[in-house]
PDB file of C-alpha atoms in Angstrom:
ATOM      1  CA  MET B   8      -9.810  26.885  32.710  1.00  0.00           C
ATOM      2  CA  PRO B   9      -5.619  27.017  31.405  1.00  0.00           C
ATOM      3  CA  GLY B  10      -3.762  25.892  34.178  1.00  0.00           C
ATOM      4  CA  ARG B  11      -6.527  24.166  36.005  1.00  0.00           C
ATOM      5  CA  ARG B  12      -5.414  20.590  36.655  1.00  0.00           C
ATOM      6  CA  LEU B  13      -7.256  18.386  34.125  1.00  0.00           C
ATOM      7  CA  THR B  14     -10.084  16.254  35.603  1.00  0.00           C
ATOM      8  CA  ALA B  15     -10.873  12.858  35.516  1.00  0.00           C
ATOM      9  CA  ARG B  16     -13.700  13.057  32.791  1.00  0.00           C
ATOM     10  CA  GLU B  17     -11.569  15.293  30.953  1.00  0.00           C
ATOM     11  CA  ARG B  18      -8.837  12.677  31.057  1.00  0.00           C
ATOM     12  CA  GLN B  19     -11.720  10.066  29.554  1.00  0.00           C
ATOM     13  CA  VAL B  20     -13.173  12.822  27.475  1.00  0.00           C
ATOM     14  CA  ILE B  21      -9.225  12.823  26.037  1.00  0.00           C
ATOM     15  CA  SER B  22      -8.706   8.954  25.839  1.00  0.00           C
ATOM     16  CA  ASP B  23     -12.774   8.555  24.054  1.00  0.00           C
ATOM     17  CA  GLY B  24     -11.399  11.748  21.009  1.00  0.00           C
ATOM     18  CA  LEU B  25      -7.804   9.274  20.585  1.00  0.00           C
ATOM     19  CA  ALA B  26     -10.249   6.583  20.070  1.00  0.00           C
ATOM     20  CA  ALA B  27     -11.534   7.619  17.798  1.00  0.00           C
ATOM     21  CA  GLY B  28      -9.313   9.265  15.973  1.00  0.00           C
ATOM     22  CA  ASP B  29      -9.641  13.020  16.656  1.00  0.00           C
ATOM     23  CA  SER B  30      -6.935  15.352  16.475  1.00  0.00           C
ATOM     24  CA  TYR B  31      -5.282  17.269  19.747  1.00  0.00           C
ATOM     25  CA  ALA B  32      -7.176  20.170  18.290  1.00  0.00           C
ATOM     26  CA  THR B  33     -10.260  18.950  17.719  1.00  0.00           C
ATOM     27  CA  VAL B  34     -10.026  16.883  21.703  1.00  0.00           C
ATOM     28  CA  ALA B  35      -8.748  20.593  22.859  1.00  0.00           C
ATOM     29  CA  ARG B  36     -11.786  22.633  21.033  1.00  0.00           C
ATOM     30  CA  ARG B  37     -14.060  19.554  22.902  1.00  0.00           C
ATOM     31  CA  LEU B  38     -12.652  20.734  26.549  1.00  0.00           C
ATOM     32  CA  GLY B  39     -12.118  24.414  25.982  1.00  0.00           C
ATOM     33  CA  ARG B  40      -8.518  23.707  26.537  1.00  0.00           C
ATOM     34  CA  PRO B  41      -5.504  25.120  24.582  1.00  0.00           C
ATOM     35  CA  THR B  42      -4.439  22.529  22.098  1.00  0.00           C
ATOM     36  CA  SER B  43      -0.329  22.259  23.997  1.00  0.00           C
ATOM     37  CA  THR B  44      -2.679  21.186  27.683  1.00  0.00           C
ATOM     38  CA  VAL B  45      -3.797  17.985  25.235  1.00  0.00           C
ATOM     39  CA  SER B  46      -0.962  17.183  24.014  1.00  0.00           C
ATOM     40  CA  ARG B  47       1.555  17.185  27.175  1.00  0.00           C
ATOM     41  CA  GLU B  48      -1.655  15.290  29.031  1.00  0.00           C
ATOM     42  CA  VAL B  49      -0.919  12.173  26.151  1.00  0.00           C
ATOM     43  CA  GLY B  50       3.264  12.739  25.894  1.00  0.00           C
ATOM     44  CA  ARG B  51       3.420  12.300  30.595  1.00  0.00           C
ATOM     45  CA  ALA B  52       1.868   8.966  29.438  1.00  0.00           C
ATOM     46  CA  GLY B  53       4.100   7.386  26.570  1.00  0.00           C
ATOM     47  CA  GLY B  54       2.051   8.238  23.937  1.00  0.00           C
ATOM     48  CA  THR B  55      -1.212   7.530  21.950  1.00  0.00           C
ATOM     49  CA  ALA B  56      -1.637   3.866  22.331  1.00  0.00           C
ATOM     50  CA  ALA B  57      -0.119   4.276  26.041  1.00  0.00           C
ATOM     51  CA  TYR B  58      -2.978   6.535  27.201  1.00  0.00           C
ATOM     52  CA  LEU B  59      -5.745   4.732  25.429  1.00  0.00           C
ATOM     53  CA  ALA B  60      -4.156   1.478  27.605  1.00  0.00           C
ATOM     54  CA  ALA B  61      -3.955   3.327  31.040  1.00  0.00           C
ATOM     55  CA  SER B  62      -7.548   4.996  30.326  1.00  0.00           C
ATOM     56  CA  ARG B  63      -8.491   1.337  29.932  1.00  0.00           C
ATOM     57  CA  SER B  64      -7.132  -0.311  33.530  1.00  0.00           C
ATOM     58  CA  PRO B  65      -9.337  -1.527  35.865  1.00  0.00           C
ATOM     59  CA  GLY B  66      -8.903   2.095  37.796  1.00  0.00           C
ATOM     60  CA  SER B  67     -10.487   3.833  34.922  1.00  0.00           C
ATOM     61  CA  LEU B  68     -13.356   5.979  35.310  1.00  0.00           C
ATOM     62  CA  THR B  69     -15.750   4.262  32.614  1.00  0.00           C
ATOM     63  CA  PRO B  70     -13.662   1.052  31.666  1.00  0.00           C
ATOM     64  CA  PRO B  71     -14.713  -0.030  27.993  1.00  0.00           C
ATOM     65  CA  ALA B  72     -16.616  -3.080  26.967  1.00  0.00           C
ATOM     66  CA  ARG B  73     -15.452  -6.022  25.560  1.00  0.00           C
ATOM     67  CA  ARG B  74     -11.938  -5.015  25.482  1.00  0.00           C
ATOM     68  CA  GLY B  75      -9.011  -7.281  26.251  1.00  0.00           C
ATOM     69  CA  PRO B  76      -6.665  -7.118  29.412  1.00  0.00           C
ATOM     70  CA  VAL B  77      -4.076  -3.999  29.275  1.00  0.00           C
ATOM     71  CA  GLY B  78      -1.011  -6.209  28.864  1.00  0.00           C
ATOM     72  CA  ALA B  79      -2.609  -7.812  26.131  1.00  0.00           C
ATOM     73  CA  ALA B  80      -3.144  -4.897  24.425  1.00  0.00           C
ATOM     74  CA  THR B  81       0.692  -3.070  25.660  1.00  0.00           C
ATOM     75  CA  GLU B  82       1.690  -6.106  23.764  1.00  0.00           C
ATOM     76  CA  ARG B  83       0.011  -5.894  20.788  1.00  0.00           C
ATOM     77  CA  ASP B  84       1.023  -2.174  20.697  1.00  0.00           C
ATOM     78  CA  GLY B  85       4.766  -3.912  21.069  1.00  0.00           C
ATOM     79  CA  LEU B  86       4.523  -5.997  18.175  1.00  0.00           C
ATOM     80  CA  VAL B  87       2.575  -3.962  16.301  1.00  0.00           C
ATOM     81  CA  ALA B  88       5.430  -0.541  17.024  1.00  0.00           C
ATOM     82  CA  ASP B  89       8.372  -3.726  15.661  1.00  0.00           C
ATOM     83  CA  ALA B  90       6.505  -4.260  12.167  1.00  0.00           C
ATOM     84  CA  ILE B  91       6.529  -0.276  11.903  1.00  0.00           C
ATOM     85  CA  ARG B  92      10.046  -0.618  13.113  1.00  0.00           C
ATOM     86  CA  THR B  93      11.339  -3.034  10.418  1.00  0.00           C
ATOM     87  CA  LEU B  94       9.382  -1.956   7.370  1.00  0.00           C
ATOM     88  CA  SER B  95      10.680   1.637   8.220  1.00  0.00           C
ATOM     89  CA  ALA B  96      14.173   0.369   8.061  1.00  0.00           C
ATOM     90  CA  LEU B  97      13.941  -1.887   4.613  1.00  0.00           C
ATOM     91  CA  PHE B  98      12.322   1.838   3.393  1.00  0.00           C
ATOM     92  CA  HIS B  99      14.892   3.741   5.051  1.00  0.00           C
ATOM     93  CA  ASP B 100      17.885   1.106   3.327  1.00  0.00           C
ATOM     94  CA  SER B 101      15.916   1.783  -0.054  1.00  0.00           C
ATOM     95  CA  GLY B 102      16.640   5.504  -0.378  1.00  0.00           C
ATOM     96  CA  LEU B 103      13.469   6.923   1.492  1.00  0.00           C
ATOM     97  CA  PRO B 104      13.832   9.931   4.136  1.00  0.00           C
ATOM     98  CA  ARG B 105      13.924   8.235   7.550  1.00  0.00           C
ATOM     99  CA  THR B 106      10.156   9.684   8.508  1.00  0.00           C
ATOM    100  CA  ALA B 107       8.558   9.261   4.955  1.00  0.00           C
ATOM    101  CA  SER B 108       9.578   5.783   6.232  1.00  0.00           C
ATOM    102  CA  ALA B 109       8.214   5.468   8.924  1.00  0.00           C
ATOM    103  CA  VAL B 110       4.960   7.044   7.621  1.00  0.00           C
ATOM    104  CA  LEU B 111       4.442   4.229   4.563  1.00  0.00           C
ATOM    105  CA  ALA B 112       5.210   1.693   7.283  1.00  0.00           C
ATOM    106  CA  SER B 113       2.481   2.825   9.838  1.00  0.00           C
ATOM    107  CA  LEU B 114      -0.449   3.442   7.200  1.00  0.00           C
ATOM    108  CA  ILE B 115       1.153  -0.922   5.445  1.00  0.00           C
ATOM    109  CA  ILE B 116       0.260  -0.993   9.044  1.00  0.00           C
ATOM    110  CA  ALA B 117      -3.127   0.780  10.397  1.00  0.00           C
ATOM    111  CA  GLU B 118      -6.217  -0.826  10.310  1.00  0.00           C
ATOM    112  CA  ALA B 119      -7.793   2.711   8.849  1.00  0.00           C
ATOM    113  CA  PRO B 120      -7.127   5.786   7.453  1.00  0.00           C
ATOM    114  CA  VAL B 121      -4.968   8.174  10.437  1.00  0.00           C
ATOM    115  CA  SER B 122      -4.887  11.764  11.072  1.00  0.00           C
ATOM    116  CA  ALA B 123      -1.733  13.454  11.311  1.00  0.00           C
ATOM    117  CA  ALA B 124      -2.408  13.766  14.796  1.00  0.00           C
ATOM    118  CA  GLN B 125      -1.941   9.967  15.362  1.00  0.00           C
ATOM    119  CA  LEU B 126       0.973   9.703  12.834  1.00  0.00           C
ATOM    120  CA  SER B 127       2.364  12.386  14.968  1.00  0.00           C
ATOM    121  CA  CYS B 128       1.601  10.535  18.023  1.00  0.00           C
ATOM    122  CA  ARG B 129       2.345   6.325  16.523  1.00  0.00           C
ATOM    123  CA  LEU B 130       6.418   7.892  15.670  1.00  0.00           C
ATOM    124  CA  GLY B 131       7.012  10.310  17.958  1.00  0.00           C
ATOM    125  CA  VAL B 132       7.307  13.380  15.941  1.00  0.00           C
ATOM    126  CA  THR B 133       6.125  16.551  15.155  1.00  0.00           C
ATOM    127  CA  HIS B 134       2.887  17.742  13.564  1.00  0.00           C
ATOM    128  CA  GLY B 135       5.153  19.110  11.198  1.00  0.00           C
ATOM    129  CA  THR B 136       7.622  16.482  10.848  1.00  0.00           C
ATOM    130  CA  VAL B 137       5.050  14.818   9.423  1.00  0.00           C
ATOM    131  CA  SER B 138       3.173  16.550   6.932  1.00  0.00           C
ATOM    132  CA  ARG B 139       6.889  16.970   5.042  1.00  0.00           C
ATOM    133  CA  ALA B 140       6.828  13.300   5.014  1.00  0.00           C
ATOM    134  CA  VAL B 141       3.608  12.774   4.442  1.00  0.00           C
ATOM    135  CA  GLY B 142       3.884  16.437   1.595  1.00  0.00           C
ATOM    136  CA  TYR B 143       7.137  14.050   0.061  1.00  0.00           C
ATOM    137  CA  LEU B 144       5.001  10.646  -0.353  1.00  0.00           C
ATOM    138  CA  GLU B 145       2.473  12.155  -1.960  1.00  0.00           C
ATOM    139  CA  LYS B 146       4.430  13.707  -4.770  1.00  0.00           C
ATOM    140  CA  LEU B 147       5.698   9.715  -5.083  1.00  0.00           C
ATOM    141  CA  SER B 148       1.596   9.458  -5.911  1.00  0.00           C
ATOM    142  CA  VAL B 149       1.734   6.211  -3.368  1.00  0.00           C
ATOM    143  CA  LEU B 150      -0.195   7.983  -0.374  1.00  0.00           C
ATOM    144  CA  HIS B 151      -3.952   9.311  -0.225  1.00  0.00           C
ATOM    145  CA  ARG B 152      -5.379  11.940   0.987  1.00  0.00           C
ATOM    146  CA  GLU B 153      -9.308  12.566   2.574  1.00  0.00           C
ATOM    147  CA  SER B 154     -11.025  15.429   3.875  1.00  0.00           C
ATOM    148  CA  VAL B 155     -12.863  14.172   7.067  1.00  0.00           C
ATOM    149  CA  GLY B 156     -14.523  17.480   8.595  1.00  0.00           C
ATOM    150  CA  ARG B 157     -12.108  19.772   9.475  1.00  0.00           C
ATOM    151  CA  GLN B 158      -9.352  16.726   8.922  1.00  0.00           C
ATOM    152  CA  ASP B 159      -7.302  15.300   6.884  1.00  0.00           C
ATOM    153  CA  ARG B 160      -6.528  11.107   7.151  1.00  0.00           C
ATOM    154  CA  TYR B 161      -4.217   9.827   5.006  1.00  0.00           C
ATOM    155  CA  SER B 162      -4.112   6.240   3.775  1.00  0.00           C
ATOM    156  CA  LEU B 163      -2.067   3.913   1.510  1.00  0.00           C
ATOM    157  CA  GLU B 164      -2.751   4.327  -2.820  1.00  0.00           C
ATOM    158  CA  SER B 165      -4.282   1.185  -3.869  1.00  0.00           C
ATOM    159  CA  ARG B 166      -1.652   0.807  -6.616  1.00  0.00           C
ATOM    160  CA  VAL B 167       1.206   1.777  -4.436  1.00  0.00           C
ATOM    161  CA  TRP B 168       3.634  -1.291  -5.101  1.00  0.00           C
ATOM    162  CA  SER B 169       2.594  -1.209  -8.684  1.00  0.00           C
ATOM    163  CA  ARG B 170       3.893   3.205  -8.492  1.00  0.00           C
ATOM    164  CA  VAL B 171       6.902   1.802  -6.803  1.00  0.00           C
ATOM    165  CA  LEU B 172       7.742  -0.155  -9.762  1.00  0.00           C
ATOM    166  CA  GLU B 173       6.938   2.790 -12.022  1.00  0.00           C
ATOM    167  CA  LEU B 174       9.599   4.891  -9.811  1.00  0.00           C
ATOM    168  CA  ASP B 175      12.402   2.090 -10.194  1.00  0.00           C
ATOM    169  CA  ALA B 176      11.445   2.033 -13.550  1.00  0.00           C
ATOM    170  CA  GLN B 177      11.868   5.507 -14.424  1.00  0.00           C
ATOM    171  CA  ARG B 178      15.265   5.703 -12.128  1.00  0.00           C
ATOM    172  CA  ASN B 179      16.905   2.850 -14.009  1.00  0.00           C
ATOM    173  CA  THR B 180      15.654   4.871 -17.036  1.00  0.00           C
ATOM    174  CA  ARG B 181      18.123   7.174 -15.861  1.00  0.00           C
ATOM    175  CA  TRP B 182      20.557   5.120 -15.262  1.00  0.00           C
ATOM    176  CA  LEU B 183      20.878   4.005 -18.640  1.00  0.00           C
ATOM    177  CA  ALA B 184      20.567   7.222 -20.362  1.00  0.00           C
ATOM    178  CA  ALA B 185      23.569   7.983 -17.847  1.00  0.00           C
ATOM    179  CA  ALA B 186      25.638   5.583 -19.491  1.00  0.00           C
ATOM    180  CA  ARG B 187      25.066   6.331 -22.636  1.00  0.00           C
ATOM    181  CA  TYR B 188      26.050  10.230 -22.749  1.00  0.00           C
ATOM    182  CA  CYS B 189      29.292   9.042 -21.241  1.00  0.00           C
ATOM    183  CA  LEU B 190      29.840   7.009 -24.218  1.00  0.00           C
ATOM    184  CA  GLY B 191      29.190   9.377 -26.364  1.00  0.00           C
ATOM    185  CA  ILE B 192      32.539  10.907 -25.127  1.00  0.00           C
ATOM    186  CA  ALA B 193      35.345  10.668 -26.908  1.00  0.00           C
ATOM    187  CA  GLU B 194      37.987  10.998 -24.437  1.00  0.00           C
ATOM    188  CA  ILE B 195      37.066   7.805 -22.269  1.00  0.00           C
ATOM    189  CA  GLY B 196      39.381   5.147 -22.404  1.00  0.00           C
ATOM    190  CA  PRO B 197      38.737   1.311 -23.866  1.00  0.00           C
ATOM    191  CA  VAL B 198      38.013   0.295 -20.192  1.00  0.00           C
ATOM    192  CA  GLY B 199      36.004   2.856 -19.058  1.00  0.00           C
ATOM    193  CA  ARG B 200      33.574   2.184 -22.045  1.00  0.00           C
ATOM    194  CA  GLU B 201      33.841  -1.802 -21.771  1.00  0.00           C
ATOM    195  CA  ARG B 202      32.243  -0.342 -18.184  1.00  0.00           C
ATOM    196  CA  LEU B 203      29.928   1.798 -20.145  1.00  0.00           C
ATOM    197  CA  THR B 204      28.686  -0.128 -22.186  1.00  0.00           C
ATOM    198  CA  ALA B 205      28.182  -3.394 -20.022  1.00  0.00           C
ATOM    199  CA  MET B 206      26.032  -0.492 -17.669  1.00  0.00           C
ATOM    200  CA  THR B 207      23.974   0.053 -20.303  1.00  0.00           C
ATOM    201  CA  ASP B 208      23.398  -3.465 -21.712  1.00  0.00           C
ATOM    202  CA  PHE B 209      22.206  -4.387 -17.831  1.00  0.00           C
ATOM    203  CA  PHE B 210      20.232  -1.366 -17.724  1.00  0.00           C
ATOM    204  CA  GLN B 211      18.361  -1.460 -20.985  1.00  0.00           C
ATOM    205  CA  ARG B 212      17.355  -5.136 -19.970  1.00  0.00           C
ATOM    206  CA  LEU B 213      16.066  -4.428 -16.754  1.00  0.00           C
ATOM    207  CA  GLY B 214      14.229  -1.480 -17.765  1.00  0.00           C
ATOM    208  CA  ALA B 215      12.387  -3.319 -20.522  1.00  0.00           C
ATOM    209  CA  ASP B 216      11.625  -6.185 -17.698  1.00  0.00           C
ATOM    210  CA  MET B 217      10.360  -3.767 -15.236  1.00  0.00           C
ATOM    211  CA  ASN B 218       9.056  -1.179 -17.535  1.00  0.00           C
ATOM    212  CA  ALA B 219       6.445  -4.715 -19.095  1.00  0.00           C
ATOM    213  CA  ALA B 220       5.977  -5.811 -15.273  1.00  0.00           C
ATOM    214  CA  ALA B 221       4.600  -2.499 -14.515  1.00  0.00           C
ATOM    215  CA  ALA B 222       2.290  -2.043 -17.274  1.00  0.00           C
ATOM    216  CA  ASN B 223       0.763  -5.166 -16.064  1.00  0.00           C
ATOM    217  CA  ALA B 224       0.672  -4.872 -12.724  1.00  0.00           C
ATOM    218  CA  ASP B 225      -2.942  -3.230 -12.516  1.00  0.00           C
ATOM    219  CA  ASP B 226      -4.330  -6.232 -14.376  1.00  0.00           C
ATOM    220  CA  PRO B 227      -6.469  -7.988 -12.875  1.00  0.00           C
ATOM    221  CA  VAL B 228      -8.285  -9.857 -15.903  1.00  0.00           C
ATOM    222  CA  ARG B 229      -4.723 -11.760 -16.420  1.00  0.00           C
ATOM    223  CA  ASP B 230      -5.219 -13.099 -12.912  1.00  0.00           C
ATOM    224  CA  ASP B 231      -8.526 -14.352 -13.434  1.00  0.00           C
ATOM    225  CA  LEU B 232      -8.066 -15.869 -16.914  1.00  0.00           C
ATOM    226  CA  ALA B 233      -5.615 -18.020 -14.779  1.00  0.00           C
ATOM    227  CA  VAL B 234      -8.366 -18.977 -12.280  1.00  0.00           C
ATOM    228  CA  LEU B 235     -10.597 -19.505 -15.121  1.00  0.00           C
ATOM    229  CA  LEU B 236      -8.478 -22.287 -16.554  1.00  0.00           C
ATOM    230  CA  ALA B 237      -7.909 -23.510 -13.583  1.00  0.00           C
ATOM    231  CA  ALA B 238     -11.422 -24.469 -13.236  1.00  0.00           C
ATOM    232  CA  LEU B 239     -12.182 -25.899 -16.401  1.00  0.00           C
ATOM    233  CA  VAL B 240      -9.263 -27.710 -16.356  1.00  0.00           C
ATOM    234  CA  ARG B 241      -9.992 -29.114 -13.064  1.00  0.00           C
ATOM    235  CA  HIS B 242     -14.128 -29.643 -14.229  1.00  0.00           C
ATOM    236  CA  ARG B 243     -12.102 -31.418 -17.856  1.00  0.00           C
ATOM    237  CA  ALA B 244     -15.367 -31.175 -19.545  1.00  0.00           C
ATOM    238  CA  PRO B 245     -17.634 -27.607 -21.029  1.00  0.00           C
ATOM    239  CA  LEU B 246     -18.684 -25.996 -18.510  1.00  0.00           C
ATOM    240  CA  PRO B 247     -21.871 -23.695 -18.830  1.00  0.00           C
ATOM    241  CA  ASP B 248     -22.051 -20.154 -17.764  1.00  0.00           C
ATOM    242  CA  SER B 249     -24.361 -20.821 -14.974  1.00  0.00           C
ATOM    243  CA  ARG B 250     -22.081 -23.745 -13.486  1.00  0.00           C
ATOM    244  CA  LEU B 251     -18.895 -21.572 -13.758  1.00  0.00           C
ATOM    245  CA  LEU B 252     -20.188 -18.529 -12.436  1.00  0.00           C
ATOM    246  CA  ALA B 253     -21.507 -20.721  -8.835  1.00  0.00           C
ATOM    247  CA  SER B 254     -18.038 -22.601  -8.731  1.00  0.00           C
ATOM    248  CA  LEU B 255     -15.578 -19.184  -9.157  1.00  0.00           C
ATOM    249  CA  ALA B 256     -18.099 -17.391  -6.770  1.00  0.00           C
ATOM    250  CA  TRP B 257     -18.107 -14.555  -9.087  1.00  0.00           C
ATOM    251  CA  PRO B 258     -20.374 -11.800 -10.957  1.00  0.00           C
ATOM    252  CA  ALA B 259     -21.426 -12.726 -14.593  1.00  0.00           C
ATOM    253  CA  ARG B 260     -19.937  -9.367 -15.051  1.00  0.00           C
ATOM    254  CA  ARG B 261     -16.144 -10.466 -14.234  1.00  0.00           C
ATOM    255  CA  LEU B 262     -16.815 -13.184 -16.693  1.00  0.00           C
ATOM    256  CA  GLU B 263     -17.529 -11.046 -19.472  1.00  0.00           C
ATOM    257  CA  ALA B 264     -14.781  -8.803 -18.455  1.00  0.00           C
ATOM    258  CA  VAL B 265     -12.209 -12.371 -18.630  1.00  0.00           C
ATOM    259  CA  LEU B 266     -14.601 -13.541 -22.112  1.00  0.00           C
ATOM    260  CA  ALA B 267     -14.021 -10.356 -23.853  1.00  0.00           C
ATOM    261  CA  TRP B 268     -10.173  -9.533 -22.333  1.00  0.00           C
ATOM    262  CA  LEU B 269      -9.665 -13.422 -24.600  1.00  0.00           C
ATOM    263  CA  GLU B 270     -11.330 -12.469 -27.496  1.00  0.00           C
ATOM    264  CA  GLU B 271      -8.938  -9.706 -27.882  1.00  0.00           C
ATOM    265  CA  ASN B 272      -6.431 -11.623 -26.817  1.00  0.00           C
ATOM    266  CA  PRO B 273      -6.297 -15.070 -28.736  1.00  0.00           C
ATOM    267  CA  ASP B 274      -2.841 -16.447 -27.573  1.00  0.00           C
ATOM    268  CA  ALA B 275      -2.947 -15.029 -23.950  1.00  0.00           C
ATOM    269  CA  LEU B 276      -2.871 -18.469 -22.952  1.00  0.00           C
ATOM    270  CA  PHE B 277      -0.812 -20.092 -25.983  1.00  0.00           C
ATOM    271  CA  PRO B 278       0.024 -23.124 -26.569  1.00  0.00           C
ATOM    272  CA  LEU B 279      -3.449 -23.808 -24.545  1.00  0.00           C
ATOM    273  CA  THR B 280      -6.916 -21.478 -24.878  1.00  0.00           C
ATOM    274  CA  VAL B 281     -10.404 -21.258 -24.059  1.00  0.00           C
ATOM    275  CA  ARG B 282     -13.212 -21.688 -26.386  1.00  0.00           C
ATOM    276  CA  VAL B 283     -17.359 -21.487 -26.003  1.00  0.00           C
ATOM    277  CA  THR B 284     -18.825 -24.333 -27.280  1.00  0.00           C
ATOM    278  CA  GLY B 285     -22.261 -25.442 -27.098  1.00  0.00           C
ATOM    279  CA  ALA B 286     -22.163 -26.938 -23.645  1.00  0.00           C
ATOM    280  CA  GLY B 287     -19.933 -24.271 -22.108  1.00  0.00           C
ATOM    281  CA  LEU B 288     -16.886 -22.949 -21.820  1.00  0.00           C
ATOM    282  CA  VAL B 289     -13.840 -25.696 -21.937  1.00  0.00           C
ATOM    283  CA  ALA B 290     -10.443 -24.974 -21.704  1.00  0.00           C
ATOM    284  CA  ASP B 291      -8.570 -26.568 -24.801  1.00  0.00           C
ATOM    285  CA  ALA B 292      -4.957 -26.593 -27.040  1.00  0.00           C
ATOM    286  CA  HIS B 293      -4.438 -23.693 -29.011  1.00  0.00           C
ATOM    287  CA  ALA B 294      -5.085 -24.647 -32.804  1.00  0.00           C
ATOM    288  CA  GLU B 295      -1.780 -23.786 -33.676  1.00  0.00           C
ATOM    289  CA  ALA B 296      -0.002 -25.508 -31.242  1.00  0.00           C
ATOM    290  CA  LEU B 297      -1.387 -28.755 -32.064  1.00  0.00           C
ATOM    291  CA  PRO B 298       1.417 -31.228 -34.738  1.00  0.00           C
ATOM    292  CA  GLY B 299       0.428 -30.756 -38.418  1.00  0.00           C
ATOM    293  CA  ARG B 300      -1.523 -27.853 -38.205  1.00  0.00           C
TER     294      ARG B 300
END
């Protein structure tokens, strides 16, 4: 079998496998071929996207239904590749390694979890290079791995941006600690000490702001509270739970979570508040904000 030219049917099997997200090794086992045969076949076409586009051309063995023209698919692939390059350059300029930046950008754009083989084809790098980048991103806790059969697939962690914020806060803490350490060195002169003091003050303020932002980044109740207040202000009258839930298109437990959080944090909306009356919920001025109270 090795060395024999691929048939049209085998090329269609490769195309179908790539479209399903299978790895080169999985497709090769299906064909009874070496993995290198599949990778060379796809590589000669210019990668997975180009191979899939070519297999869907009018002269292909089994052109699939409900597909746009090859030119449109190629244009979409080019625009997606441009988005990945843009994001990758941003992440690399911010300090991430080049391939890790490209993998992170690819996961942001991806419509579904992707395999290492898909990332390898998309980025034009080896499987080992992708694996090292994936390992790096896993250590940062910004990437999620799931096993599907014998294959791992990767996606973006749901709280990736708050995690990035936490990492920035940790870095600023290290800068602050270094500035404070250097201030303790008596041999540093007055000009250097003045700069170190300014550095300490700056990173102390920045660290406090970023830590507060990181603590609140994953709290969806705060966003729901703002939506609830806006709904009550708009209606300008007490709203029964049933009407409020219909207006917001919320399940009852979501409203209960917001009200429970507000009960624990009564000053969160100061100088406003949300009160429960016999007629329903109403937005009102906080008691302590009224003149003469």
